[in-house]
PDB file of C-alpha atoms in Angstrom:
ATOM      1  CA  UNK C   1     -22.932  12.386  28.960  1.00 44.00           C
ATOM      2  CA  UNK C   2     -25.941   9.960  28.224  1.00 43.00           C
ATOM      3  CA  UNK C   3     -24.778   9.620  24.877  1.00 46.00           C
ATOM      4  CA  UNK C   4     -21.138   8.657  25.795  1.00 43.00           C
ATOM      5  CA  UNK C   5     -22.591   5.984  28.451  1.00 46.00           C
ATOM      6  CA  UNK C   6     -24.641   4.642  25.524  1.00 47.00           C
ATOM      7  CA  UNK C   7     -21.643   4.599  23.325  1.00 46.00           C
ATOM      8  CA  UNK C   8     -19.711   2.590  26.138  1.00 46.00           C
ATOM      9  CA  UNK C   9     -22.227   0.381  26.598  1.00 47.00           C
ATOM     10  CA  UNK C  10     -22.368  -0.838  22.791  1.00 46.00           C
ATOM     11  CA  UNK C  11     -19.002  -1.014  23.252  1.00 46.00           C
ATOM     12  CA  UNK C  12     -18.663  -3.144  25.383  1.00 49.00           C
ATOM     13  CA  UNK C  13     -21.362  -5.554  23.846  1.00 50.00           C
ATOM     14  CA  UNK C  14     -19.473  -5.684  21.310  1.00 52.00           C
ATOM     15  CA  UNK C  15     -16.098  -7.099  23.053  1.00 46.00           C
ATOM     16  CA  UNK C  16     -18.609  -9.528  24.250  1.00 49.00           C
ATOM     17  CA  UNK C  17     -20.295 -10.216  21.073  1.00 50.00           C
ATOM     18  CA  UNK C  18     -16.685 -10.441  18.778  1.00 49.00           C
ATOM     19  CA  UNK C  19     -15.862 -13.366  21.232  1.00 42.00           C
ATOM     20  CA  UNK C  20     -19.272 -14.701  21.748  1.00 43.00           C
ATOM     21  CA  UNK C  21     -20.833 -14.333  19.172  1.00 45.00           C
ATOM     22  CA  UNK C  22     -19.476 -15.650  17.320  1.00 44.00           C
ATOM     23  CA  UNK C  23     -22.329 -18.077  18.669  1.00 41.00           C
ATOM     24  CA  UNK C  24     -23.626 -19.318  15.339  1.00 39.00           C
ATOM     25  CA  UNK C  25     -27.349 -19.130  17.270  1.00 37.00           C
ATOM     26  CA  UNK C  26     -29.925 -16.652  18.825  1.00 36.00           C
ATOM     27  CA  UNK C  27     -29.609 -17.047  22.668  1.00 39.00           C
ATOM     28  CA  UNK C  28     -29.987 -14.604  25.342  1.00 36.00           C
ATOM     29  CA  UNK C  29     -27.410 -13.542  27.723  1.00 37.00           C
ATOM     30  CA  UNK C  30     -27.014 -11.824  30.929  1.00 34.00           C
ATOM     31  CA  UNK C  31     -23.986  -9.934  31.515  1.00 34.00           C
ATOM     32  CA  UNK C  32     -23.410 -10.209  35.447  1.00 36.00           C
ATOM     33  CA  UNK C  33     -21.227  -6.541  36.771  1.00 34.00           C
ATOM     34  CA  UNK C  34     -19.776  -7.871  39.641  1.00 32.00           C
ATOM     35  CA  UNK C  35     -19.743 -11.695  39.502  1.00 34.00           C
ATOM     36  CA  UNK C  36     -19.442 -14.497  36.902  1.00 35.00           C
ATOM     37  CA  UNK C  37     -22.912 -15.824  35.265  1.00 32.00           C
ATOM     38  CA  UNK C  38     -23.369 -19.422  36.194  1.00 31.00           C
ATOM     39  CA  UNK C  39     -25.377 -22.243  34.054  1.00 31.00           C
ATOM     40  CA  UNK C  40     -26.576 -25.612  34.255  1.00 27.00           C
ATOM     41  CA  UNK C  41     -24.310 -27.988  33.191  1.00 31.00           C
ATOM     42  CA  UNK C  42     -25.494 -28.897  29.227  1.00 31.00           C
ATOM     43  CA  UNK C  43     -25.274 -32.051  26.677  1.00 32.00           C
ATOM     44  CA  UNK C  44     -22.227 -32.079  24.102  1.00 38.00           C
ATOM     45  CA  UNK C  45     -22.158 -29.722  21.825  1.00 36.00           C
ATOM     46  CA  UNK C  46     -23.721 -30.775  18.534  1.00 37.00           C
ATOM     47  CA  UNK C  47     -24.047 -29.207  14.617  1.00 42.00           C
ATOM     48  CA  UNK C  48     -27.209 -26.428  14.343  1.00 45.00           C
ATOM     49  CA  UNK C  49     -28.853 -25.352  11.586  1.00 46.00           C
ATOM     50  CA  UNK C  50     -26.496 -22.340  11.256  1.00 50.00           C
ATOM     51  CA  UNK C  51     -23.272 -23.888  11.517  1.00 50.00           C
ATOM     52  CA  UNK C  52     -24.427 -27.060   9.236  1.00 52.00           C
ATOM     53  CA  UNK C  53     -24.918 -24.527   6.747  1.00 56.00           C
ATOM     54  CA  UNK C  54     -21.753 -22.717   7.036  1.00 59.00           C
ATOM     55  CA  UNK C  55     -20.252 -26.479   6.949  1.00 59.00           C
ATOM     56  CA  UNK C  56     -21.740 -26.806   3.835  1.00 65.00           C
ATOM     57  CA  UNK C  57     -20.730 -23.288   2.712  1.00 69.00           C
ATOM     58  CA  UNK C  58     -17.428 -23.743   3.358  1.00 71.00           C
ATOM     59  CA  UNK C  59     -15.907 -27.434   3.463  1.00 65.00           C
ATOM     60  CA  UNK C  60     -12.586 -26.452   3.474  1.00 82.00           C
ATOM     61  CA  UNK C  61     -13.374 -24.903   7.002  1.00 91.00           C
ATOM     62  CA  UNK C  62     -13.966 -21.736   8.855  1.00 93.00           C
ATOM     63  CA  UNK C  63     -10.203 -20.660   8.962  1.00 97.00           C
ATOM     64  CA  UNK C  64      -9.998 -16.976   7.653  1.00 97.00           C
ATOM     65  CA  UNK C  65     -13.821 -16.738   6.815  1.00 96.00           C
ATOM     66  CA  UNK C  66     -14.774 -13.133   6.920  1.00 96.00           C
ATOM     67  CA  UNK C  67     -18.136 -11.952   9.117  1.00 96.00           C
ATOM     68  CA  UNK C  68     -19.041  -8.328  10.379  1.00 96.00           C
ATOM     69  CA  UNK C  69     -22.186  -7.543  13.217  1.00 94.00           C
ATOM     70  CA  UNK C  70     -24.317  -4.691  13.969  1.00 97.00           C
ATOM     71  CA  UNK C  71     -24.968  -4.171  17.607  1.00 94.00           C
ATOM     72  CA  UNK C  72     -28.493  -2.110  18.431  1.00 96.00           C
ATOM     73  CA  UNK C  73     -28.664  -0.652  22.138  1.00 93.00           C
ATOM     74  CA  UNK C  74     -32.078  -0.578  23.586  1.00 93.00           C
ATOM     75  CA  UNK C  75     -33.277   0.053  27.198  1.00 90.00           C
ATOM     76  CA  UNK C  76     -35.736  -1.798  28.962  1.00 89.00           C
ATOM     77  CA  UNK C  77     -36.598  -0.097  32.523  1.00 88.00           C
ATOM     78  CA  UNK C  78     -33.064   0.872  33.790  1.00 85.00           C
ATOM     79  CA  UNK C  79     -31.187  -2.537  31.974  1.00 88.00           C
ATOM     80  CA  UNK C  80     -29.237  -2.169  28.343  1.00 87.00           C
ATOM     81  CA  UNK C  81     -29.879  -4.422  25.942  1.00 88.00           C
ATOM     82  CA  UNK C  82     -27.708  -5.308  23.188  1.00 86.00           C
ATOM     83  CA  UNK C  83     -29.085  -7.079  20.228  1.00 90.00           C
ATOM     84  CA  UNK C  84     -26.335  -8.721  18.188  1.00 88.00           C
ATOM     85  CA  UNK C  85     -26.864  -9.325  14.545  1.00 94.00           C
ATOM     86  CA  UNK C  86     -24.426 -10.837  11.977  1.00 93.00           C
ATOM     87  CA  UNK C  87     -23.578 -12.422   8.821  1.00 94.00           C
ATOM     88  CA  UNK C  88     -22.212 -15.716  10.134  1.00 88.00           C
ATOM     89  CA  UNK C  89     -23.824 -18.411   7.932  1.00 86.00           C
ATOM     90  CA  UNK C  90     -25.134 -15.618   5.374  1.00 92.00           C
ATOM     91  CA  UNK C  91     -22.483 -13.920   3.448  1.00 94.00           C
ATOM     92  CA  UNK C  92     -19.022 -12.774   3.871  1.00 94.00           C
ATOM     93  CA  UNK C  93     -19.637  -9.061   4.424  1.00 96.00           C
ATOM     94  CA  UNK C  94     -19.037  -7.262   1.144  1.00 96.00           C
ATOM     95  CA  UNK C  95     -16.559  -4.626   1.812  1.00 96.00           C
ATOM     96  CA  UNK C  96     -18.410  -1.968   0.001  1.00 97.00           C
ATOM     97  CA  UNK C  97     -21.674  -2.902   1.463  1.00 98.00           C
ATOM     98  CA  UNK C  98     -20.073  -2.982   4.557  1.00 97.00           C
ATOM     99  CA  UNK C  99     -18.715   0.652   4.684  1.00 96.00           C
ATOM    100  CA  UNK C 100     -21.761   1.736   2.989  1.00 98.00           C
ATOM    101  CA  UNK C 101     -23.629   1.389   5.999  1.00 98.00           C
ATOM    102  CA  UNK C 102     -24.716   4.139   8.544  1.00 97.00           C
ATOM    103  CA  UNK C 103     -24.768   3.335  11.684  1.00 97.00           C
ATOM    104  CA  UNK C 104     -26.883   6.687  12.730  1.00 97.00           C
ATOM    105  CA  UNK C 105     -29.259   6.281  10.278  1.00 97.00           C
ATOM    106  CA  UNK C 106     -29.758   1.580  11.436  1.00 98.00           C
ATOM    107  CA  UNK C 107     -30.287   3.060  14.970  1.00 97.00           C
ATOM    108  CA  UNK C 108     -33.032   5.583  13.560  1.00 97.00           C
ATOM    109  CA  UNK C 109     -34.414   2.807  11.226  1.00 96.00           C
ATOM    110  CA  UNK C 110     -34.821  -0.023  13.900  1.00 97.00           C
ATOM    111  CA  UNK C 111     -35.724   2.069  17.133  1.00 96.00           C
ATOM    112  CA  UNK C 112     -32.962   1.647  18.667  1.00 96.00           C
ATOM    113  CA  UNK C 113     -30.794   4.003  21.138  1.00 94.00           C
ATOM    114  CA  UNK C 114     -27.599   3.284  19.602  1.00 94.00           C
ATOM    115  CA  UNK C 115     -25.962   0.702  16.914  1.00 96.00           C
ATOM    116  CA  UNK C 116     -22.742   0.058  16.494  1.00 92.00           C
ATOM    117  CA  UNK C 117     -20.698  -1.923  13.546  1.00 94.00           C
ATOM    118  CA  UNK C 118     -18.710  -4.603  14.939  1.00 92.00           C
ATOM    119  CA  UNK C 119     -16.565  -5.848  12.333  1.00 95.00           C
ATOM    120  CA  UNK C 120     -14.667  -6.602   9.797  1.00 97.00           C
ATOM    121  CA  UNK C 121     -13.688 -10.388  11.238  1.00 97.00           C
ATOM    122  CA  UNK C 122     -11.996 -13.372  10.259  1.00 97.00           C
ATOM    123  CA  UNK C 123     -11.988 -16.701  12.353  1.00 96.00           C
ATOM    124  CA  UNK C 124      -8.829 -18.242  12.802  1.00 98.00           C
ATOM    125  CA  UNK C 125     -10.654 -21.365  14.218  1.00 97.00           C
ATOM    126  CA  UNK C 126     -11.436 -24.746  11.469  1.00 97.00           C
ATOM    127  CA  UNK C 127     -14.585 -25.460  12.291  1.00 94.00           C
ATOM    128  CA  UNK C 128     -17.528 -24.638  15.297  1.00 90.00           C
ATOM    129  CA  UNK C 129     -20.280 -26.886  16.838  1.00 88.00           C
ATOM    130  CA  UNK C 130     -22.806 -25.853  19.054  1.00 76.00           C
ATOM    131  CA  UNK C 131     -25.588 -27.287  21.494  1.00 58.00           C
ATOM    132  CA  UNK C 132     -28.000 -24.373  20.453  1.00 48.00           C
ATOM    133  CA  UNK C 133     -30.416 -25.678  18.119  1.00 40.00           C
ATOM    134  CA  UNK C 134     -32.547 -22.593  17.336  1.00 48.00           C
ATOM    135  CA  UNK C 135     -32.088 -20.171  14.552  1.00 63.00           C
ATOM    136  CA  UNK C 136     -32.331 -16.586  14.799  1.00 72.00           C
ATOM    137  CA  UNK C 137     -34.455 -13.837  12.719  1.00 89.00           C
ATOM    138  CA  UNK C 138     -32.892 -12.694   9.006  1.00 94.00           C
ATOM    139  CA  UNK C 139     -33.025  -9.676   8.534  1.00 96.00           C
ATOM    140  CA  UNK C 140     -31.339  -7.050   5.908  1.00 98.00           C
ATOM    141  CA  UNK C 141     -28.602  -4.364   7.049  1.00 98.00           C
ATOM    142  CA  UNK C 142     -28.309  -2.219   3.953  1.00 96.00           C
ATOM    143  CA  UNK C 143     -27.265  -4.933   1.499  1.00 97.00           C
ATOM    144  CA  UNK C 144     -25.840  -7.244   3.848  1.00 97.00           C
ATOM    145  CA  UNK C 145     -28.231 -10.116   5.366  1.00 97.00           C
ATOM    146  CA  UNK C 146     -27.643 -10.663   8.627  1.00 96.00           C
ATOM    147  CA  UNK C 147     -29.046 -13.423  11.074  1.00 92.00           C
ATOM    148  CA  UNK C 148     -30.059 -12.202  14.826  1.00 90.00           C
ATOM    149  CA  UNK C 149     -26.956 -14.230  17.075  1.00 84.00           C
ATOM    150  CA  UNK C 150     -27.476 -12.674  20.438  1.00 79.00           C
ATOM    151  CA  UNK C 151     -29.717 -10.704  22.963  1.00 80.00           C
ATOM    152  CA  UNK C 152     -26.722  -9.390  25.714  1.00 77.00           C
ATOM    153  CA  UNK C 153     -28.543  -7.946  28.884  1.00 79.00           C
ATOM    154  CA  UNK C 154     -25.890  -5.585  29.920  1.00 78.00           C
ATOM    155  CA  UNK C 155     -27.668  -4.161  33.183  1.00 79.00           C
ATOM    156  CA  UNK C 156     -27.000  -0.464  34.194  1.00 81.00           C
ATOM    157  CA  UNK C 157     -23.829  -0.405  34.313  1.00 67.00           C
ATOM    158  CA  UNK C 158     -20.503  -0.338  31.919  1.00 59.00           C
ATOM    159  CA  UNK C 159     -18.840  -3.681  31.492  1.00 62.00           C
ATOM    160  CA  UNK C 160     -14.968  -3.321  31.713  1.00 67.00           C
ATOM    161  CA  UNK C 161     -13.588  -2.687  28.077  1.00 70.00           C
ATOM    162  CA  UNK C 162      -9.717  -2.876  28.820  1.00 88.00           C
ATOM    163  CA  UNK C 163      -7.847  -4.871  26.345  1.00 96.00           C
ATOM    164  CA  UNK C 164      -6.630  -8.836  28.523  1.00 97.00           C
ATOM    165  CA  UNK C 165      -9.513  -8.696  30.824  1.00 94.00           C
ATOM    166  CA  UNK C 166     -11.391 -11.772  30.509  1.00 92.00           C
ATOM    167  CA  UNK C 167     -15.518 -11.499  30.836  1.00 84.00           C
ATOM    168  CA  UNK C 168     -17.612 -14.529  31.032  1.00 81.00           C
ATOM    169  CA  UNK C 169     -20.043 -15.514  28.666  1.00 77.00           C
ATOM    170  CA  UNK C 170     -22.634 -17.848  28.686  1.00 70.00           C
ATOM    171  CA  UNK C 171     -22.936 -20.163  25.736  1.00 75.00           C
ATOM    172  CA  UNK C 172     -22.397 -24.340  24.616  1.00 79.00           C
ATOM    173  CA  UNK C 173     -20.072 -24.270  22.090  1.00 86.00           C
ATOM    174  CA  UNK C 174     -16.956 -26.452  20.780  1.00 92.00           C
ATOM    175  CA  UNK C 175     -14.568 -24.638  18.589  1.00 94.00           C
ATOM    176  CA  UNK C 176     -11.593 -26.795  16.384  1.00 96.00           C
ATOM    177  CA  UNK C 177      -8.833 -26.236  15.386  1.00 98.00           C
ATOM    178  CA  UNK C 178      -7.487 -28.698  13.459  1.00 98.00           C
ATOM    179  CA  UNK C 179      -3.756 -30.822  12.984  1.00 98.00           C
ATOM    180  CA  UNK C 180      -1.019 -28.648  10.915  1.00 98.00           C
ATOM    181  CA  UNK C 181      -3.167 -25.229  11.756  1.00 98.00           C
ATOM    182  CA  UNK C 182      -1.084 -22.303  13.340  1.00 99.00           C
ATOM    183  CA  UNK C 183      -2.722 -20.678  16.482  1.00 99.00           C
ATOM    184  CA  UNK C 184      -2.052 -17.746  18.335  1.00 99.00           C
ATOM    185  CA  UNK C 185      -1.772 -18.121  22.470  1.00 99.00           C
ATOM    186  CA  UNK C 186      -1.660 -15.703  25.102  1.00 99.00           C
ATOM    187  CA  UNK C 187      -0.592 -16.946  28.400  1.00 98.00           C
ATOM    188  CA  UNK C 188      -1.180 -14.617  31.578  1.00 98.00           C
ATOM    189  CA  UNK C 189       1.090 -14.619  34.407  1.00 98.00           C
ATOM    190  CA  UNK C 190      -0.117 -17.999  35.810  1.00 96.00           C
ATOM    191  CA  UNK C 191      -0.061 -19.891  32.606  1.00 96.00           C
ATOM    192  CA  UNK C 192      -3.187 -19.509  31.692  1.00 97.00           C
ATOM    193  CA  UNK C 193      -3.643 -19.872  27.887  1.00 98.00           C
ATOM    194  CA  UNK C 194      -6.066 -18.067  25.871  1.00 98.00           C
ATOM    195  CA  UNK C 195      -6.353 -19.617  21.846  1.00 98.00           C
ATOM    196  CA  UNK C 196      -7.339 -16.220  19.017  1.00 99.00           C
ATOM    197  CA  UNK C 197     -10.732 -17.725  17.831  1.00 96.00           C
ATOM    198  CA  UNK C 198     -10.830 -14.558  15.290  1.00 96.00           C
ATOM    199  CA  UNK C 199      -8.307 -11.473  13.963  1.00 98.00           C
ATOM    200  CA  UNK C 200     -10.181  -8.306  13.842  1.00 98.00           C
ATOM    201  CA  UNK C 201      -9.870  -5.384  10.918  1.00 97.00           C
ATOM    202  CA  UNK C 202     -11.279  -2.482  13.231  1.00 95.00           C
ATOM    203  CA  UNK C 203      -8.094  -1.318  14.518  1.00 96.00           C
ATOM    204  CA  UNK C 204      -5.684  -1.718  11.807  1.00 97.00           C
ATOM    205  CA  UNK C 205      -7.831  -2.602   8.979  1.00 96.00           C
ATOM    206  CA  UNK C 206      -4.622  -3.745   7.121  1.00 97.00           C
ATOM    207  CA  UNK C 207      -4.750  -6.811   9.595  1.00 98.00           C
ATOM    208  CA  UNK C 208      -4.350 -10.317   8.004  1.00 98.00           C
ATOM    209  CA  UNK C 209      -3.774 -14.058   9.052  1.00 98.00           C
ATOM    210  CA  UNK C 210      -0.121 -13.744   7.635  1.00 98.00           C
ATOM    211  CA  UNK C 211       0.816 -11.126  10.438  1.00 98.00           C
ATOM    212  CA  UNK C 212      -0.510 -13.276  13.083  1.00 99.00           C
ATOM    213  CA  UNK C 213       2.795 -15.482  13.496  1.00 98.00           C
ATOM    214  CA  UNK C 214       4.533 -12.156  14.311  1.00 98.00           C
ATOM    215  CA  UNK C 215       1.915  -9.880  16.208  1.00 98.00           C
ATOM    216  CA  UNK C 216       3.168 -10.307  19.083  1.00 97.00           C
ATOM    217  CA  UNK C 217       6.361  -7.437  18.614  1.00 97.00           C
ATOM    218  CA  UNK C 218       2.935  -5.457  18.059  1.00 98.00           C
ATOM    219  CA  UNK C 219       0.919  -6.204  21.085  1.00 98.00           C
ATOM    220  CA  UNK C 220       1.253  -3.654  24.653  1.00 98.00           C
ATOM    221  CA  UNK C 221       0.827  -7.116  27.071  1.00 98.00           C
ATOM    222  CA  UNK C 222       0.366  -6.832  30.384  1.00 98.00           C
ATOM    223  CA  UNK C 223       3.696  -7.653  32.493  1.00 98.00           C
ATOM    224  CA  UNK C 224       4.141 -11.095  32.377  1.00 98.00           C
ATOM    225  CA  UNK C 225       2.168 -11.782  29.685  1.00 99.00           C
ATOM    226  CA  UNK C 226       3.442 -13.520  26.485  1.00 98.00           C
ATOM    227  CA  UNK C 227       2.416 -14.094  23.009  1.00 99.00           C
ATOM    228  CA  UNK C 228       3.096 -17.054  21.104  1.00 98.00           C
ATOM    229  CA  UNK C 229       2.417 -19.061  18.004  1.00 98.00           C
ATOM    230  CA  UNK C 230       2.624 -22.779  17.442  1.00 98.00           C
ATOM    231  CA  UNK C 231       1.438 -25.194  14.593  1.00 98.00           C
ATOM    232  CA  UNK C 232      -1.084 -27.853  15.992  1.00 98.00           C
ATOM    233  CA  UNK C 233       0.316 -31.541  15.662  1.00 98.00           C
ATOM    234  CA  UNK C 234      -3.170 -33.079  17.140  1.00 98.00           C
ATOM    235  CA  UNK C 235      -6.586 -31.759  17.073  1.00 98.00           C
ATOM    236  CA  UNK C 236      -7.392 -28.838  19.715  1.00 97.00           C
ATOM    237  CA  UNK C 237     -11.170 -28.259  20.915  1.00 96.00           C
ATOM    238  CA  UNK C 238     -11.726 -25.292  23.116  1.00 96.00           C
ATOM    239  CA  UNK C 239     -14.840 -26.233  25.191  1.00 92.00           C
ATOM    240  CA  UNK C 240     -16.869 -23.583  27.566  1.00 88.00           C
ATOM    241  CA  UNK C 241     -16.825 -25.109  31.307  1.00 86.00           C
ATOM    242  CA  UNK C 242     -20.670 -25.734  32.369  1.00 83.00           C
ATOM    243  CA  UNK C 243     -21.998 -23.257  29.868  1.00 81.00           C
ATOM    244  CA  UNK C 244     -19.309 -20.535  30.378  1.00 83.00           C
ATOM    245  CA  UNK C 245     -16.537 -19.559  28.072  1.00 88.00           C
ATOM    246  CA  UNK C 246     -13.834 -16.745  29.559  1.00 92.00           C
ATOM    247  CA  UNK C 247     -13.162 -14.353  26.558  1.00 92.00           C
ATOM    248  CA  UNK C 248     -10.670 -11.312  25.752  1.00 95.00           C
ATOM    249  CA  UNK C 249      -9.173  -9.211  22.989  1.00 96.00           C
ATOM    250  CA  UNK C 250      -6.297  -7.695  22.669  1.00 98.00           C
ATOM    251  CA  UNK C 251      -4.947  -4.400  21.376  1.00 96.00           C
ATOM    252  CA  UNK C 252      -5.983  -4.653  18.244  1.00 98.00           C
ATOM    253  CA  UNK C 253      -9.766  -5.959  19.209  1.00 96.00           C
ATOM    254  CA  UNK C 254      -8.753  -9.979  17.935  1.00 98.00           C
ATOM    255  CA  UNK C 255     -10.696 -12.343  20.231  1.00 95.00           C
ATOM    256  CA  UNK C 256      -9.490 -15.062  22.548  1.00 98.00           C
ATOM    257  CA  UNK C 257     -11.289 -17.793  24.572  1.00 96.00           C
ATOM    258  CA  UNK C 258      -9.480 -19.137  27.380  1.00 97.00           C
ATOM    259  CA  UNK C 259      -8.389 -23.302  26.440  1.00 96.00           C
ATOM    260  CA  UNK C 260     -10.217 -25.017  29.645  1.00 89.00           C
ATOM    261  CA  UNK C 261      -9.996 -28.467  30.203  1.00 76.00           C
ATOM    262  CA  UNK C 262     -13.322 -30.764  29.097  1.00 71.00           C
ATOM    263  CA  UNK C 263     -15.849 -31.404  32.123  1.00 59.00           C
ATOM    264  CA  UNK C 264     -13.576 -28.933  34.408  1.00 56.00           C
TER     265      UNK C 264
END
């Protein structure tokens, strides 16, 4: 029973960390159970270290860049603690590297309760800015370097893993999508739209940008609920609101931040 409320846990880190973290810097973040984290309103978002370097790594853009993270559990008095590492900025996750990791054997190794391998990913975003200037540890999963993105204090308790439920998290961060680039909406029963920042290749590892347009005869939506797909004829940013961004996946574990409006 410990075990499986260890195992949740990390889960649900990690539907935090596929839509956070994707963070591009080490910050720390407090997963509230019953209420939404709040933060002090912050300056514009601005290039770090970590995403001028994936700039420069790929100037053609983000858009179907692979990643993959490890997530280590560890317990500090009675709180969970997720430490989120991954090879944003580093490398593009080397498919045999990547399944030759153990995930039993990285918990042993590190000292940690649990780990869990988030991943593979692919942004379907252009480009990412952030107001986080700080850079995170390196360190070296198997043969994949990874950078250290996140520390996600998940409390005691289980944070709700069910596919369309949106969970705050607390970062500064501007994510583009460019003019002429197709991107995939979900709209909930008031209207509200959520943009897929990245496509997943946990569920179905067969899962690629070209299936997007049409995923959504694939997709168990809640009633109400629709999918859509659209080709950008201006430039859209997705901006957090006051240093929160409201995140979700769907059935297949792709990642979605809610489109607010700027200063909102």
């Amino acid at each position: 029973m410990y075990r499986q409320k260890m195992a949740a846990l990390v889960i649900g880190a990690a539907l935090l960390a596929a839509a956070c973290g994707d963070d591009t810097a080490s910050t720390t973040t407090t997963v509230e159970q019953t209420s939404t984290p709040t933060a002090t309103e912050a300056p514009a978002a601005t290039e770090t270290p970590t995403t001028s370097r994936m700039s420069a790594m790929y100037p053609n853009g983000l858009r179907d860049v692979r990643y993959c993270e490890v997530l280590l559990l560890t317990k500090v008095d009675d709180e969970f603690i997720a430490h989120v590492w991954g090879s944003q900025g580093q490398n593009e996750c080397p498919q045999a590297d990547w399944e030759a990791l153990d995930a039993a054997a990285i918990a042993t190794e590190r000292g940690a309760l649990l780990a869990l391998l988030n991943g593979p990913r692919h942004w379907t975003l252009d480009s990412i800015t952030a107001n986080i200037k700080t850079t995170g540890d390196i360190s070296t999963f198997g043969n994949i370097e990874m950078m250290e993105l996140a520390t996600v204090n998940l409390g005691p308790g289980v944070p709700d893993q069910s596919p369309y439920h949106a969970k705050p998290v607390v970062r500064d961060t501007v994510f583009t999508f460019n003019a002429g680039t197709e991107i995939y909406l979900l709209a909930d029963t008031d209207g509200v739209q959520y943009v897929m920042q990245s496509y997943a290749q946990i569920v179905d590892p067969t899962m690629s940008i070209d299936r997007l347009a049409t995923l959504g005869t694939s997709l168990k939506l809640p009633t109400g609920w629709t999918y859509t797909t659209t080709t950008l004829t201006e430039q859209l940013d997705v901006y957090d609101t006051k240093g929160i961004a409201m995140v979700l996946q769907d059935d297949f574990k792709n990642s979605y931040q809610r489109i607010d409006t700027p200063g909102a």
